[in-house]
């Protein structure tokens, strides 16, 4: 997926906000999830792909 500079900037700001919000809640975003979020922000990963990766890693955890 090709993103404009504005879209990419907006996505990266959202990723930074997500990570900061987790820290405020006393939680830490793991390395792989951070990587997935960066790929998502870059446009090299779709939301569906990111969710599949997340479920593969923590699918056994009941939320």
mmCIF file of N, CA and C in Angstrom, residues 2-43:
data_model
loop_
_atom_site.group_PDB
_atom_site.id
_atom_site.type_symbol
_atom_site.label_atom_id
_atom_site.label_comp_id
_atom_site.label_asym_id
_atom_site.label_seq_id
_atom_site.Cartn_x
_atom_site.Cartn_y
_atom_site.Cartn_z
ATOM 1 N N UNK A 2 0.579 2.172 -0.847
ATOM 2 C CA UNK A 2 1.346 3.395 -0.935
ATOM 3 C C UNK A 2 0.658 4.491 -0.115
ATOM 4 N N UNK A 3 1.416 5.085 0.785
ATOM 5 C CA UNK A 3 0.879 6.136 1.646
ATOM 6 C C UNK A 3 1.489 7.475 1.271
ATOM 7 N N UNK A 4 0.709 8.524 1.445
ATOM 8 C CA UNK A 4 1.277 9.855 1.282
ATOM 9 C C UNK A 4 2.121 10.158 2.510
ATOM 10 N N UNK A 5 2.948 11.195 2.420
ATOM 11 C CA UNK A 5 3.763 11.588 3.571
ATOM 12 C C UNK A 5 2.880 11.963 4.750
ATOM 13 N N UNK A 6 1.784 12.617 4.467
ATOM 14 C CA UNK A 6 0.863 13.030 5.530
ATOM 15 C C UNK A 6 0.234 11.822 6.214
ATOM 16 N N UNK A 7 -0.179 10.827 5.417
ATOM 17 C CA UNK A 7 -0.770 9.614 5.991
ATOM 18 C C UNK A 7 0.252 8.870 6.842
ATOM 19 N N UNK A 8 1.470 8.735 6.325
ATOM 20 C CA UNK A 8 2.516 8.033 7.064
ATOM 21 C C UNK A 8 2.830 8.759 8.377
ATOM 22 N N UNK A 9 2.924 10.079 8.318
ATOM 23 C CA UNK A 9 3.196 10.857 9.529
ATOM 24 C C UNK A 9 2.073 10.666 10.541
ATOM 25 N N UNK A 10 0.843 10.734 10.082
ATOM 26 C CA UNK A 10 -0.306 10.557 10.961
ATOM 27 C C UNK A 10 -0.286 9.181 11.614
ATOM 28 N N UNK A 11 0.014 8.162 10.835
ATOM 29 C CA UNK A 11 0.054 6.795 11.376
ATOM 30 C C UNK A 11 1.161 6.651 12.414
ATOM 31 N N UNK A 12 2.332 7.217 12.146
ATOM 32 C CA UNK A 12 3.443 7.121 13.098
ATOM 33 C C UNK A 12 3.120 7.862 14.391
ATOM 34 N N UNK A 13 2.428 8.997 14.286
ATOM 35 C CA UNK A 13 1.992 9.722 15.488
ATOM 36 C C UNK A 13 1.013 8.880 16.296
ATOM 37 N N UNK A 14 0.118 8.179 15.609
ATOM 38 C CA UNK A 14 -0.855 7.326 16.303
ATOM 39 C C UNK A 14 -0.161 6.172 17.009
ATOM 40 N N UNK A 15 0.841 5.579 16.354
ATOM 41 C CA UNK A 15 1.592 4.487 16.978
ATOM 42 C C UNK A 15 2.293 4.991 18.235
ATOM 43 N N UNK A 16 2.924 6.151 18.153
ATOM 44 C CA UNK A 16 3.601 6.720 19.325
ATOM 45 C C UNK A 16 2.591 6.975 20.444
ATOM 46 N N UNK A 17 1.412 7.439 20.091
ATOM 47 C CA UNK A 17 0.364 7.691 21.082
ATOM 48 C C UNK A 17 -0.111 6.397 21.735
ATOM 49 N N UNK A 18 -0.282 5.363 20.945
ATOM 50 C CA UNK A 18 -0.710 4.059 21.469
ATOM 51 C C UNK A 18 0.306 3.547 22.493
ATOM 52 N N UNK A 19 1.573 3.619 22.139
ATOM 53 C CA UNK A 19 2.627 3.122 23.030
ATOM 54 C C UNK A 19 2.688 3.970 24.297
ATOM 55 N N UNK A 20 2.574 5.294 24.147
ATOM 56 C CA UNK A 20 2.600 6.182 25.317
ATOM 57 C C UNK A 20 1.404 5.925 26.234
ATOM 58 N N UNK A 21 0.238 5.701 25.654
ATOM 59 C CA UNK A 21 -0.954 5.414 26.464
ATOM 60 C C UNK A 21 -0.795 4.120 27.245
ATOM 61 N N UNK A 22 -0.191 3.131 26.630
ATOM 62 C CA UNK A 22 0.041 1.874 27.337
ATOM 63 C C UNK A 22 0.964 2.093 28.527
ATOM 64 N N UNK A 23 2.009 2.905 28.328
ATOM 65 C CA UNK A 23 2.929 3.203 29.437
ATOM 66 C C UNK A 23 2.203 3.917 30.566
ATOM 67 N N UNK A 24 1.312 4.855 30.218
ATOM 68 C CA UNK A 24 0.548 5.557 31.246
ATOM 69 C C UNK A 24 -0.318 4.596 32.052
ATOM 70 N N UNK A 25 -0.751 3.522 31.414
ATOM 71 C CA UNK A 25 -1.570 2.505 32.087
ATOM 72 C C UNK A 25 -0.715 1.508 32.861
ATOM 73 N N UNK A 26 0.606 1.689 32.790
ATOM 74 C CA UNK A 26 1.508 0.792 33.498
ATOM 75 C C UNK A 26 1.822 -0.474 32.722
ATOM 76 N N UNK A 27 1.577 -0.443 31.430
ATOM 77 C CA UNK A 27 1.814 -1.611 30.582
ATOM 78 C C UNK A 27 2.950 -1.330 29.613
ATOM 79 N N UNK A 28 3.589 -2.367 29.128
ATOM 80 C CA UNK A 28 4.678 -2.238 28.172
ATOM 81 C C UNK A 28 4.316 -2.990 26.903
ATOM 82 N N UNK A 29 4.450 -2.332 25.780
ATOM 83 C CA UNK A 29 4.193 -2.972 24.483
ATOM 84 C C UNK A 29 5.438 -3.781 24.131
ATOM 85 N N UNK A 30 5.269 -5.076 23.869
ATOM 86 C CA UNK A 30 6.412 -5.939 23.583
ATOM 87 C C UNK A 30 7.043 -5.584 22.230
ATOM 88 N N UNK A 31 8.275 -6.045 22.059
ATOM 89 C CA UNK A 31 9.073 -5.722 20.872
ATOM 90 C C UNK A 31 8.356 -6.113 19.575
ATOM 91 N N UNK A 32 7.797 -7.299 19.513
ATOM 92 C CA UNK A 32 7.160 -7.762 18.276
ATOM 93 C C UNK A 32 5.930 -6.924 17.945
ATOM 94 N N UNK A 33 5.159 -6.558 18.954
ATOM 95 C CA UNK A 33 3.984 -5.719 18.717
ATOM 96 C C UNK A 33 4.411 -4.337 18.252
ATOM 97 N N UNK A 34 5.477 -3.797 18.837
ATOM 98 C CA UNK A 34 6.011 -2.507 18.373
ATOM 99 C C UNK A 34 6.408 -2.600 16.900
ATOM 100 N N UNK A 35 7.079 -3.679 16.559
ATOM 101 C CA UNK A 35 7.494 -3.883 15.172
ATOM 102 C C UNK A 35 6.286 -3.966 14.244
ATOM 103 N N UNK A 36 5.272 -4.715 14.659
ATOM 104 C CA UNK A 36 4.048 -4.829 13.864
ATOM 105 C C UNK A 36 3.379 -3.466 13.687
ATOM 106 N N UNK A 37 3.335 -2.683 14.756
ATOM 107 C CA UNK A 37 2.718 -1.357 14.678
ATOM 108 C C UNK A 37 3.495 -0.452 13.722
ATOM 109 N N UNK A 38 4.824 -0.549 13.748
ATOM 110 C CA UNK A 38 5.631 0.262 12.824
ATOM 111 C C UNK A 38 5.386 -0.157 11.378
ATOM 112 N N UNK A 39 5.291 -1.464 11.131
ATOM 113 C CA UNK A 39 4.984 -1.944 9.777
ATOM 114 C C UNK A 39 3.603 -1.471 9.339
ATOM 115 N N UNK A 40 2.673 -1.497 10.254
ATOM 116 C CA UNK A 40 1.322 -1.023 9.974
ATOM 117 C C UNK A 40 1.362 0.465 9.620
ATOM 118 N N UNK A 41 2.108 1.236 10.394
ATOM 119 C CA UNK A 41 2.236 2.666 10.133
ATOM 120 C C UNK A 41 2.919 2.942 8.797
ATOM 121 N N UNK A 42 3.873 2.090 8.434
ATOM 122 C CA UNK A 42 4.592 2.251 7.163
ATOM 123 C C UNK A 42 3.747 1.844 5.959
ATOM 124 N N UNK A 43 2.680 1.120 6.212
ATOM 125 C CA UNK A 43 1.844 0.647 5.113
ATOM 126 C C UNK A 43 2.279 -0.683 4.546
#
